[in-house]
Short mmCIF file of C-alpha atoms in Angstrom, two decimals:
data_model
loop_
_atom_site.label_atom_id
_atom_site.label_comp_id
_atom_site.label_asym_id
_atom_site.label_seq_id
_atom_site.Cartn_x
_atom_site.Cartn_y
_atom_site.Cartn_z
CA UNK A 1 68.49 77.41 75.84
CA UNK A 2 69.01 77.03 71.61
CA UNK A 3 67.25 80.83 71.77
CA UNK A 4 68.86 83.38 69.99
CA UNK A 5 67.61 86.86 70.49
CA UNK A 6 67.89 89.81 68.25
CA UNK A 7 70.42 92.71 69.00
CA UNK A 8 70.77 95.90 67.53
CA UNK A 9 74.68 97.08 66.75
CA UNK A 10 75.73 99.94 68.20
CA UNK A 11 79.69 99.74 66.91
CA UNK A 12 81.91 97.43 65.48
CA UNK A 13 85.36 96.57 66.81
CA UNK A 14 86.88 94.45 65.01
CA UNK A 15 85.84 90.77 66.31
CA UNK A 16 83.57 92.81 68.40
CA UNK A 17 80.67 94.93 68.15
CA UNK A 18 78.49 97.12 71.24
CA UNK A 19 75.38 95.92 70.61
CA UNK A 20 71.83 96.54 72.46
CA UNK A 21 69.29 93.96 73.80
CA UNK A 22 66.26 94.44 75.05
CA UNK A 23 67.14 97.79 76.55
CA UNK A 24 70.89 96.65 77.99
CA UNK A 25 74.41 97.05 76.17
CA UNK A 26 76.82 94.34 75.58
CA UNK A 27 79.54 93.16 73.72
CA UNK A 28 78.73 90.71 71.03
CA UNK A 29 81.90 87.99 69.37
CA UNK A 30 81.66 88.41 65.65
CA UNK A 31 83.71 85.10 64.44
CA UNK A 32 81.27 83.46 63.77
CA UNK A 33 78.87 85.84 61.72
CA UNK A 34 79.25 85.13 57.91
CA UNK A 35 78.24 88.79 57.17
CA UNK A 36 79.82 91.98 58.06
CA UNK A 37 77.95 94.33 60.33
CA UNK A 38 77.92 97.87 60.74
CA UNK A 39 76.29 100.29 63.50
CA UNK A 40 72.21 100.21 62.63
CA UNK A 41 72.42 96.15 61.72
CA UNK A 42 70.53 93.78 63.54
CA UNK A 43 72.29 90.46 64.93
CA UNK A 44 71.16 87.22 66.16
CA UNK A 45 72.41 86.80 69.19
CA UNK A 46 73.38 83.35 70.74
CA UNK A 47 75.79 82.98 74.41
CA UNK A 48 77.65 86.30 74.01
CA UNK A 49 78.28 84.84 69.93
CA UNK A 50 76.13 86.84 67.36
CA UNK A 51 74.96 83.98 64.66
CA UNK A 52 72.68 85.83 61.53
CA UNK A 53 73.02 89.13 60.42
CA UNK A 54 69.82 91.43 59.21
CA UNK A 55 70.21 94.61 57.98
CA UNK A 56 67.83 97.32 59.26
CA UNK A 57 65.74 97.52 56.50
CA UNK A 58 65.62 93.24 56.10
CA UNK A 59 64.77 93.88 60.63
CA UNK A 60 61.89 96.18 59.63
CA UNK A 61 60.73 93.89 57.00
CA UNK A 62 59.73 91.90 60.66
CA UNK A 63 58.20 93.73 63.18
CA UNK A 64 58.88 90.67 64.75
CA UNK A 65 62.36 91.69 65.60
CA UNK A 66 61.47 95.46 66.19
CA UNK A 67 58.72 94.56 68.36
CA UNK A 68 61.53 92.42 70.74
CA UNK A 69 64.22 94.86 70.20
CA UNK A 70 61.99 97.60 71.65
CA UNK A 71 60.64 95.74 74.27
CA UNK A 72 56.84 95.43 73.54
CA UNK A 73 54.92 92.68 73.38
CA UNK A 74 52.29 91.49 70.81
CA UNK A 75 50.55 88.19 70.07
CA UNK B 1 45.42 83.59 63.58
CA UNK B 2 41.83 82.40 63.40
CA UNK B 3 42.34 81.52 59.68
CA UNK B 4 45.27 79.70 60.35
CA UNK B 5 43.29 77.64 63.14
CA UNK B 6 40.76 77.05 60.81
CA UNK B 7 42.94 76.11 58.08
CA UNK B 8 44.35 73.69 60.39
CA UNK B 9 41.00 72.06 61.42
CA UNK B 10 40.37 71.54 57.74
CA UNK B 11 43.84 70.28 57.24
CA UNK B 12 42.97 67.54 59.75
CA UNK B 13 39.79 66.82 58.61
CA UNK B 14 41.22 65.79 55.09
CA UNK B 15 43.96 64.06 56.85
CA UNK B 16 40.75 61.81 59.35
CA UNK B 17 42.82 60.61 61.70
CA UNK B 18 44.28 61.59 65.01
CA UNK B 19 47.81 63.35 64.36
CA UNK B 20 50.45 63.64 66.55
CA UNK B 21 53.26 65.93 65.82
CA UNK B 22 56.36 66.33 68.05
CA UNK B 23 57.99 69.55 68.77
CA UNK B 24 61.66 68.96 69.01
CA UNK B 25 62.92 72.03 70.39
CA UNK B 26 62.15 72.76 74.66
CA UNK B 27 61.73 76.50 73.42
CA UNK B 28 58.94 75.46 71.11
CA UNK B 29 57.53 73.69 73.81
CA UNK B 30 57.44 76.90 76.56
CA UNK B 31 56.30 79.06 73.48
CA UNK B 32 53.26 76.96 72.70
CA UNK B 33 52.44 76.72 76.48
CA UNK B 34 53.25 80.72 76.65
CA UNK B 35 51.36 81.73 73.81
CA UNK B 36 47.99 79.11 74.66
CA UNK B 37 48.38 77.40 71.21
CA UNK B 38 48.38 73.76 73.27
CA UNK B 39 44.70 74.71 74.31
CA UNK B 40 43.93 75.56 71.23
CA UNK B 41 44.38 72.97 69.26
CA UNK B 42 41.54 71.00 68.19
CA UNK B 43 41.35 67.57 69.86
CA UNK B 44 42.68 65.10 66.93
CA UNK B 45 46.13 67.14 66.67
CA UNK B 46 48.40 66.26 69.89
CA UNK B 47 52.06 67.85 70.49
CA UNK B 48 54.72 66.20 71.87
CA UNK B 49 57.76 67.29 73.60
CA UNK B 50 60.77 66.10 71.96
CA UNK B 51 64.58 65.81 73.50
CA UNK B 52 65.72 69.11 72.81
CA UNK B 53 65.78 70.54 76.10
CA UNK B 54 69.92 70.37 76.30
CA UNK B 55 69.86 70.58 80.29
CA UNK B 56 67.18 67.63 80.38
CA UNK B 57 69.36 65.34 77.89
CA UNK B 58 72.60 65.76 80.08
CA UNK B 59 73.31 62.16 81.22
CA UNK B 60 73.79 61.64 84.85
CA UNK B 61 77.67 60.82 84.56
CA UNK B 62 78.23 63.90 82.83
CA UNK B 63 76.46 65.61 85.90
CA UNK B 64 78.77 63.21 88.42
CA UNK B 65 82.19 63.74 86.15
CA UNK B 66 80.93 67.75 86.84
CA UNK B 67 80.68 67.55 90.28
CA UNK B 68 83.64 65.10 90.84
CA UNK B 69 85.58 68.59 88.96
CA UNK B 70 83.91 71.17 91.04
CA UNK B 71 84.99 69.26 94.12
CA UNK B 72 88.75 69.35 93.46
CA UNK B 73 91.14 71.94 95.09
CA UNK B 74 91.88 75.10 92.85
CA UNK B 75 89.19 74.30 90.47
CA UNK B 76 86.02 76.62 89.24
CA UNK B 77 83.39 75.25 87.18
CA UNK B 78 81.58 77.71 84.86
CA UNK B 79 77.93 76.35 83.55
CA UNK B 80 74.99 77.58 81.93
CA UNK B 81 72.33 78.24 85.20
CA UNK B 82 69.83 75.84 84.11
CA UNK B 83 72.51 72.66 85.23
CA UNK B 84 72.87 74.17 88.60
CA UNK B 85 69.85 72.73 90.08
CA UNK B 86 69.88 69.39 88.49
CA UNK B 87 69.76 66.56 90.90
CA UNK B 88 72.49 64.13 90.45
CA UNK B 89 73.36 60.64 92.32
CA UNK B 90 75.36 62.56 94.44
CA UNK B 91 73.49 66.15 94.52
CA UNK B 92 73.77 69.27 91.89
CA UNK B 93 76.11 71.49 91.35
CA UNK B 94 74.04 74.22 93.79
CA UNK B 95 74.59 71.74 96.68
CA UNK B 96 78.44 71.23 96.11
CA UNK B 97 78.56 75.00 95.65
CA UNK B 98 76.64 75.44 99.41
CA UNK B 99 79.47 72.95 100.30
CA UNK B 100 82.45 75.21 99.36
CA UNK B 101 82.64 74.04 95.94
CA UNK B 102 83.60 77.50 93.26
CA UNK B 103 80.59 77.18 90.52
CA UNK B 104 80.01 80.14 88.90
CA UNK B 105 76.68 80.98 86.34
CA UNK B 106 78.18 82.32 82.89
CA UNK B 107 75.92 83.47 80.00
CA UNK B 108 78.79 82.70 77.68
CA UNK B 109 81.24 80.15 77.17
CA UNK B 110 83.82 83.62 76.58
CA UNK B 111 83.00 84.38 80.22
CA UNK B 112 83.94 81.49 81.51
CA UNK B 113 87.49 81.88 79.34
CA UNK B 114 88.02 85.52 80.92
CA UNK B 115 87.16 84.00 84.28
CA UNK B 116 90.86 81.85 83.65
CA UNK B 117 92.53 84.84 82.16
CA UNK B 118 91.31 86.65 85.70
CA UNK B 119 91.99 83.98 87.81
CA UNK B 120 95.79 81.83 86.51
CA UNK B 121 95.98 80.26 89.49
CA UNK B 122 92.75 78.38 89.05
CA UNK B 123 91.47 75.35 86.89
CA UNK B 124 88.32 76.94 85.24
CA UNK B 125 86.47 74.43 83.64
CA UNK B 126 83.26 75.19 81.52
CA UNK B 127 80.37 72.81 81.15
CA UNK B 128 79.54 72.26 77.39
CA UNK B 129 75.77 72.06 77.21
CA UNK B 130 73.80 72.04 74.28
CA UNK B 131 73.05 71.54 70.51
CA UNK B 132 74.42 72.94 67.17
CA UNK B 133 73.41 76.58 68.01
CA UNK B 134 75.32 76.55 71.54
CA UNK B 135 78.13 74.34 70.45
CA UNK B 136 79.80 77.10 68.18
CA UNK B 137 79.88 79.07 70.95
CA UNK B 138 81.91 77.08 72.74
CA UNK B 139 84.14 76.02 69.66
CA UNK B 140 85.02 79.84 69.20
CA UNK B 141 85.91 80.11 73.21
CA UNK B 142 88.27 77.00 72.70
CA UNK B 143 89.89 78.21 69.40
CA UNK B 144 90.58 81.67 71.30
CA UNK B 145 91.78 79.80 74.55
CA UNK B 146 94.61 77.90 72.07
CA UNK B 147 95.21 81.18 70.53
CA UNK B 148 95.73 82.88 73.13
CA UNK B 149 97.62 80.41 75.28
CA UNK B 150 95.03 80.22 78.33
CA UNK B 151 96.38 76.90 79.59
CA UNK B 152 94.23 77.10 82.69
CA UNK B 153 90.90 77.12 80.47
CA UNK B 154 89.12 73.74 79.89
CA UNK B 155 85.56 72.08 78.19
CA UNK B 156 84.00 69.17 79.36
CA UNK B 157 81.46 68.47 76.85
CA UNK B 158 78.38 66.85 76.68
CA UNK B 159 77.46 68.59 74.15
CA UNK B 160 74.94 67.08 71.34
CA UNK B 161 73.69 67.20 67.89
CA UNK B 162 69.72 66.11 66.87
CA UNK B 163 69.72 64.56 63.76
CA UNK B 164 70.88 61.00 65.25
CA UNK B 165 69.13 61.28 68.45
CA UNK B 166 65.74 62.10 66.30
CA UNK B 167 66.63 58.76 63.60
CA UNK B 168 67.32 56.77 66.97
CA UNK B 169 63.41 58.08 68.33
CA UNK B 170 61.91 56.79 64.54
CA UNK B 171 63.77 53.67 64.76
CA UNK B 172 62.87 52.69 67.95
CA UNK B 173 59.05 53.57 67.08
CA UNK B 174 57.64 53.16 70.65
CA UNK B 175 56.09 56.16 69.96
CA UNK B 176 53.78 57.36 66.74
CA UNK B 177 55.03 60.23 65.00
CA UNK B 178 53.21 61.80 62.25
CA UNK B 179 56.08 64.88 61.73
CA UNK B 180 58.20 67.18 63.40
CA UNK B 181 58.48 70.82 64.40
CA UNK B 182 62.07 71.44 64.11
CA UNK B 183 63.83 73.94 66.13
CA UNK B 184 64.39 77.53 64.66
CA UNK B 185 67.57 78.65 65.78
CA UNK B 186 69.29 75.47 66.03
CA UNK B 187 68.32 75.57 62.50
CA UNK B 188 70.04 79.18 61.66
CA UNK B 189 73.35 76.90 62.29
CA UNK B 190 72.24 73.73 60.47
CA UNK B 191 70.27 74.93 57.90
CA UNK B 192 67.13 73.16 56.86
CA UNK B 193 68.91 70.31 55.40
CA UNK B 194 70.23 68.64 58.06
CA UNK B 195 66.39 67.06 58.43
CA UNK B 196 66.33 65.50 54.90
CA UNK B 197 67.52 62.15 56.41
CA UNK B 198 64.24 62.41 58.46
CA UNK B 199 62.10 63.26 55.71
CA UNK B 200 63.77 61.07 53.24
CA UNK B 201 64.65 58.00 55.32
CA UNK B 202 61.54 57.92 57.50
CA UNK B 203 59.03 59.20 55.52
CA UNK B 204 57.80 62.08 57.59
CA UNK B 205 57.15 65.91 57.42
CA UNK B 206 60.10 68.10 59.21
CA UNK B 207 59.28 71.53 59.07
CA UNK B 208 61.42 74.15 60.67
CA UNK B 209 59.66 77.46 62.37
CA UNK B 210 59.78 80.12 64.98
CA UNK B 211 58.71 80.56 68.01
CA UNK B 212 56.14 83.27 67.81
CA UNK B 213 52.32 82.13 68.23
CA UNK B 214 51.73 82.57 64.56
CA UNK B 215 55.22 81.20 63.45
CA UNK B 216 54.20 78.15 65.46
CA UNK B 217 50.89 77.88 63.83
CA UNK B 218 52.43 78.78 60.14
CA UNK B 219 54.72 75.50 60.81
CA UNK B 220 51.85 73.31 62.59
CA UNK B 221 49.88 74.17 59.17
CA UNK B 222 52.83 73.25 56.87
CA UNK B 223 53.25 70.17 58.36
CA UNK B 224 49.94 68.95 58.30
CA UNK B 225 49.51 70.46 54.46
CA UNK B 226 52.33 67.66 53.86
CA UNK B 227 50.97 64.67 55.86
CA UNK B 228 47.15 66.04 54.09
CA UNK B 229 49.09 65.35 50.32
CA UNK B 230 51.45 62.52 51.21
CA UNK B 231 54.72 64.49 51.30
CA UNK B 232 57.01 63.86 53.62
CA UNK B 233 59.76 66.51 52.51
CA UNK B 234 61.88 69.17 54.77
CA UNK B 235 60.04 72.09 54.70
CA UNK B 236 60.56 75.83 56.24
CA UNK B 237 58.03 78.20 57.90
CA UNK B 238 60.91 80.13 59.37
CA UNK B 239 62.35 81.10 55.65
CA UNK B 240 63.10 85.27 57.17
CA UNK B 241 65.80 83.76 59.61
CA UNK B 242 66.59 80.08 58.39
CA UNK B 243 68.41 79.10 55.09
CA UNK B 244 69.02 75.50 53.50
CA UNK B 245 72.98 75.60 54.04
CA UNK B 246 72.49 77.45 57.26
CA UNK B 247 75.55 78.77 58.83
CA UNK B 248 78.70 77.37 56.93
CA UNK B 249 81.09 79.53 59.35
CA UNK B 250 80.30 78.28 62.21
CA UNK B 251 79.90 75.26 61.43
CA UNK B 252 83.12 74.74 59.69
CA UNK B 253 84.67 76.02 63.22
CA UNK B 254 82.95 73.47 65.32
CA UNK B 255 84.43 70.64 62.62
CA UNK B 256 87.81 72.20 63.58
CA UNK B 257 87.13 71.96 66.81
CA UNK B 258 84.54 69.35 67.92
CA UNK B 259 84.01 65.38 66.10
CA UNK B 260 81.24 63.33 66.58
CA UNK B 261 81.22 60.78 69.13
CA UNK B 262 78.73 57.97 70.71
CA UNK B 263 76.69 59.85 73.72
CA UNK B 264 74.45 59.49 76.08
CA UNK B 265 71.32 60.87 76.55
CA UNK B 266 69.05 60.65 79.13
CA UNK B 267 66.12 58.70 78.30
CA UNK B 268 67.11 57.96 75.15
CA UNK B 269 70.46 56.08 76.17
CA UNK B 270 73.57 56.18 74.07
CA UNK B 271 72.82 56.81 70.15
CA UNK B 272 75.89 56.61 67.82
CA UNK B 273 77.86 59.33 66.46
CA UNK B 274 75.32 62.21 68.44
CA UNK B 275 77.54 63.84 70.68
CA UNK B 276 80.81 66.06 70.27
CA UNK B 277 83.65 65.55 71.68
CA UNK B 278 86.81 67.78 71.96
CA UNK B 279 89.46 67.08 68.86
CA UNK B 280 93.40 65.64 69.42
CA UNK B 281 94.34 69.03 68.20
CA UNK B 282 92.59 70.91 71.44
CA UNK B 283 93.52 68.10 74.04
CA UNK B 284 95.49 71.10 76.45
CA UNK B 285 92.10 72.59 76.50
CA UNK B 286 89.69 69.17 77.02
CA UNK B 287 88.66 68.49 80.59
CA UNK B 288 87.87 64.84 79.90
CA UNK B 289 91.35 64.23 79.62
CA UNK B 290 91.87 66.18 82.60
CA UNK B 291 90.36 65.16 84.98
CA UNK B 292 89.01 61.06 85.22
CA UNK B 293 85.12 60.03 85.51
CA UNK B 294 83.94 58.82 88.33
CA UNK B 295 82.88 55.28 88.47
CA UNK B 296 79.34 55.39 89.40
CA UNK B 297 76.84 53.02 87.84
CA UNK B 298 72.81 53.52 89.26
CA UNK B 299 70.09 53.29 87.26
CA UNK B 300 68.59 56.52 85.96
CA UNK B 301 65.29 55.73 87.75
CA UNK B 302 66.32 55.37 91.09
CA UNK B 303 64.32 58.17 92.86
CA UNK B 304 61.43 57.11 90.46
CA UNK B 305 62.19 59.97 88.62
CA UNK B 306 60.99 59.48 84.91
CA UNK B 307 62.21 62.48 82.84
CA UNK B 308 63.39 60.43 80.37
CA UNK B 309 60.18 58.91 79.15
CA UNK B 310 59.21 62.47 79.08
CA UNK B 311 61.87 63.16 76.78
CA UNK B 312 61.15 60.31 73.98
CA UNK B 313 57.49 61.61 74.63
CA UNK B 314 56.41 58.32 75.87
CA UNK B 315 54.42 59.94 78.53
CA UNK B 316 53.38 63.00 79.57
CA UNK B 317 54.52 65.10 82.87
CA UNK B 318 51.33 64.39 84.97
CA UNK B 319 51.77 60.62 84.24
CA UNK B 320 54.38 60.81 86.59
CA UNK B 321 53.90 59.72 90.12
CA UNK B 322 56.54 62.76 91.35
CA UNK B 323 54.61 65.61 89.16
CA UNK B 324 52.99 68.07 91.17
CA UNK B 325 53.69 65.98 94.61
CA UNK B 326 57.23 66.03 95.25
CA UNK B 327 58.65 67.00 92.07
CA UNK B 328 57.99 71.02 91.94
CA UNK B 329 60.22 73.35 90.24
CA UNK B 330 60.69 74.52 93.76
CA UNK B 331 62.26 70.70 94.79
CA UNK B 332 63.03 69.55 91.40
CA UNK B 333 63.54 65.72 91.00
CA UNK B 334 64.76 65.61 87.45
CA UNK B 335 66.25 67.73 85.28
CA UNK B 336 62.94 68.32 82.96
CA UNK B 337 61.54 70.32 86.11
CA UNK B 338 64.68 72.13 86.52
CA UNK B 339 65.41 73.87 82.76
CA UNK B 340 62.94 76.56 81.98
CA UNK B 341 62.29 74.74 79.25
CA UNK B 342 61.92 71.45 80.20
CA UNK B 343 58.97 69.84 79.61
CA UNK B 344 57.69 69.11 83.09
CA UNK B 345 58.39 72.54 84.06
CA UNK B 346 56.18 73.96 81.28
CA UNK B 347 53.31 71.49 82.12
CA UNK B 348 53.45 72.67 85.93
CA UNK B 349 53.43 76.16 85.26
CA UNK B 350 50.68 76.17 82.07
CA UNK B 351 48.33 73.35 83.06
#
């Protein structure tokens, strides 16, 4: 249940952003991310509350996070 | 991987003595079931399942002061799915829902709050499950509920922090731990140095990682590196995603919001100052004043269930007499076969 998963932001609404996961859109609460976001970002995302930001270049730094975003699976 | 499992057989041939580790985290503990690592191991390193399965630490009264809610008129309880199925003294929150009872699954603590902005003529109370990485969550739902006026929006929360519970499991030493595997996104919250007391005050190796087979092994190695040269410091395998200060947002919201209290745990029983309870400040909005706890007193093993030794990793599932005969996660007889992360249900499935 303490699993975050990672998000990719879509647009930013204020408090809110459209973000993706795992192939579905949702809105994600900003108040308590420490960063600002913008559309491309990557978010960890925690109970409808987004928690770390990466940027997309820090995200592709971990394939990691790519690899879950897009859906595939490696080991 | 194969260098890091060889790395690790060396480790604990330096170290020449069996090692047992704990993983704190109930995620950690379906991930190295998931990803085979248990099986891997080599036979003088054993991992143990720690309390950090939030669904599986939920005291029974907490369960029975839910249910005692759900059952009154004009009332809708909003949990986290894993507590629906629990088995209670008096039943789980599925049954009371079969018997008329409005529980609703959220995936957010915010749903639950738009569920009383939809519905003004009901009580919605939300069930606050969970450590530092949940408990936020909830914090910024409560904050916007006071904000925002929704008077009909409340928290009961059982909600819990680690460090204590973890000091109480050293203290109590009825069961040998060499170090931990702390918990990676409880950890994106806390930040690494919430673990010093452990390292500092009990002397042993807390190293935070993910939850990826090779993030597992990275922290498995780390640990062992330390234990291998005497150190017993905080240490982090999971640097990409987990600072030393952590989040300082959110947790400066759940201070507004949330103070530490005595709780208990299951298994573990009540440890000082590890739970959170709702502040003066957001009374309107805290169900405990609401609505009074039930008096019930049984003991926690009356159907012979024994999750909580599970839980301080005193025994394993299968030395259960209900594992496997009529505790299934099909009939669940304790909460650690319920959660999909609980530690029975991870044995049944992966062994």
């Amino acid at each position: 249940m303490c699993l975050a998963i990672p998000a990719k932001v879509l647009t930013v609404n204020g408090q809110e952003a459209l973000i993706t996961v795992q192939g579905v859109q949702r809105t994600a609460n900003l108040m308590l991310l420490e960063e600002t976001v913008a559309p491309g970002d990557y978010v960890l995302l925690h109970a409808g509350f987004a928690i770390r930001k990466w940027t997309a270049a820090e995200a592709q730094e971990q394939e990691l996070l790519l690899a879950e975003v897009g859906y595939t699976h490696r080991d | 991987m194969s260098a890091k499992l060889q790395e690790i057989q060396n480790l604990l041939a330096q170290i020449g003595r069996p090692v047992q580790l704990m993983e704190v985290c109930g995620t950690h503990t379906m991930a190295i079931f998931r990803t085979g690592l248990r099986s891997l191991m080599p036979p003088s390193l054993r991992l143990l399942s720690g309390p950090g399965c939030p669904v599986c630490v939920t005291h029974d009264s907490f369960l029975e002061h839910a249910l005692a809610i759900a059952t009154q008129p004009n009332t809708l309880v909003a949990t986290f799915g894993d507590m629906l199925r629990v088995p209670g003294r008096s039943g789980s929150l599925e049954a009371a829902r079969a018997k008329g009872a409005n529980v609703q699954v959220v995936y957010s603590p915010l749903d639950a709050l738009a569920m009383a902005r939809q519905h003004p003529d009901l009580r919605v109370v939300f069930l606050g499950i969970g450590f530092e990485t949940t408990a936020p969550t909830t914090a910024g739902a409560l904050v916007a509920a006071a904000r925002d006026g929704v008077k009909n929006f409340s928290v009961l929360s059982a909600h819990k922090t680690m460090p204590n519970a973890l000091s109480a499991l050293l203290t109590s030493g009825e069961v040998k731990i060499d170090g931990f595997l702390m918990p990676g996104h409880v950890s994106v919250i806390t930040g690494t140095s919430i673990y010093e007391p452990v390292a500092r005050i009990f002397k042993r190796p807390a190293v935070v990682t993910g939850f990826e087979a090779g993030e597992i092994l990275a922290g498995v190695e780390m640990t062992l590196r330390m234990i291998a040269e005497g150190r017993a410091e905080v240490g982090n395998a999971y640097a990409h995603t987990v600072t030393a200060e952590g989040n300082v947002k959110a947790r400066a919201l759940l201070a507004e919001v949330f103070e530490p209290c005595d709780d208990a745990w299951r298994g573990l029983g009540v440890i000082p100052g590890s739970g959170l309870k709702i502040r003066a400040a957001f009374a309107a909005h805290d169900a405990a004043r609401h609505f009074p706890a039930p008096k019930v007193d049984v003991p926690e093993t009356s159907r012979g269930c024994r999750c909580g030794d599970v839980l301080r990793g005193a025994i394993t599932p299968p030395q259960c007499p209900l594992f496997r005969n009529v505790c299934t996660p099909w009939s669940p007889q304790g909460a650690c076969m319920v959660s999909g992360e609980g530690t029975c249900a991870a044995y049944f499935r992966f062994s």
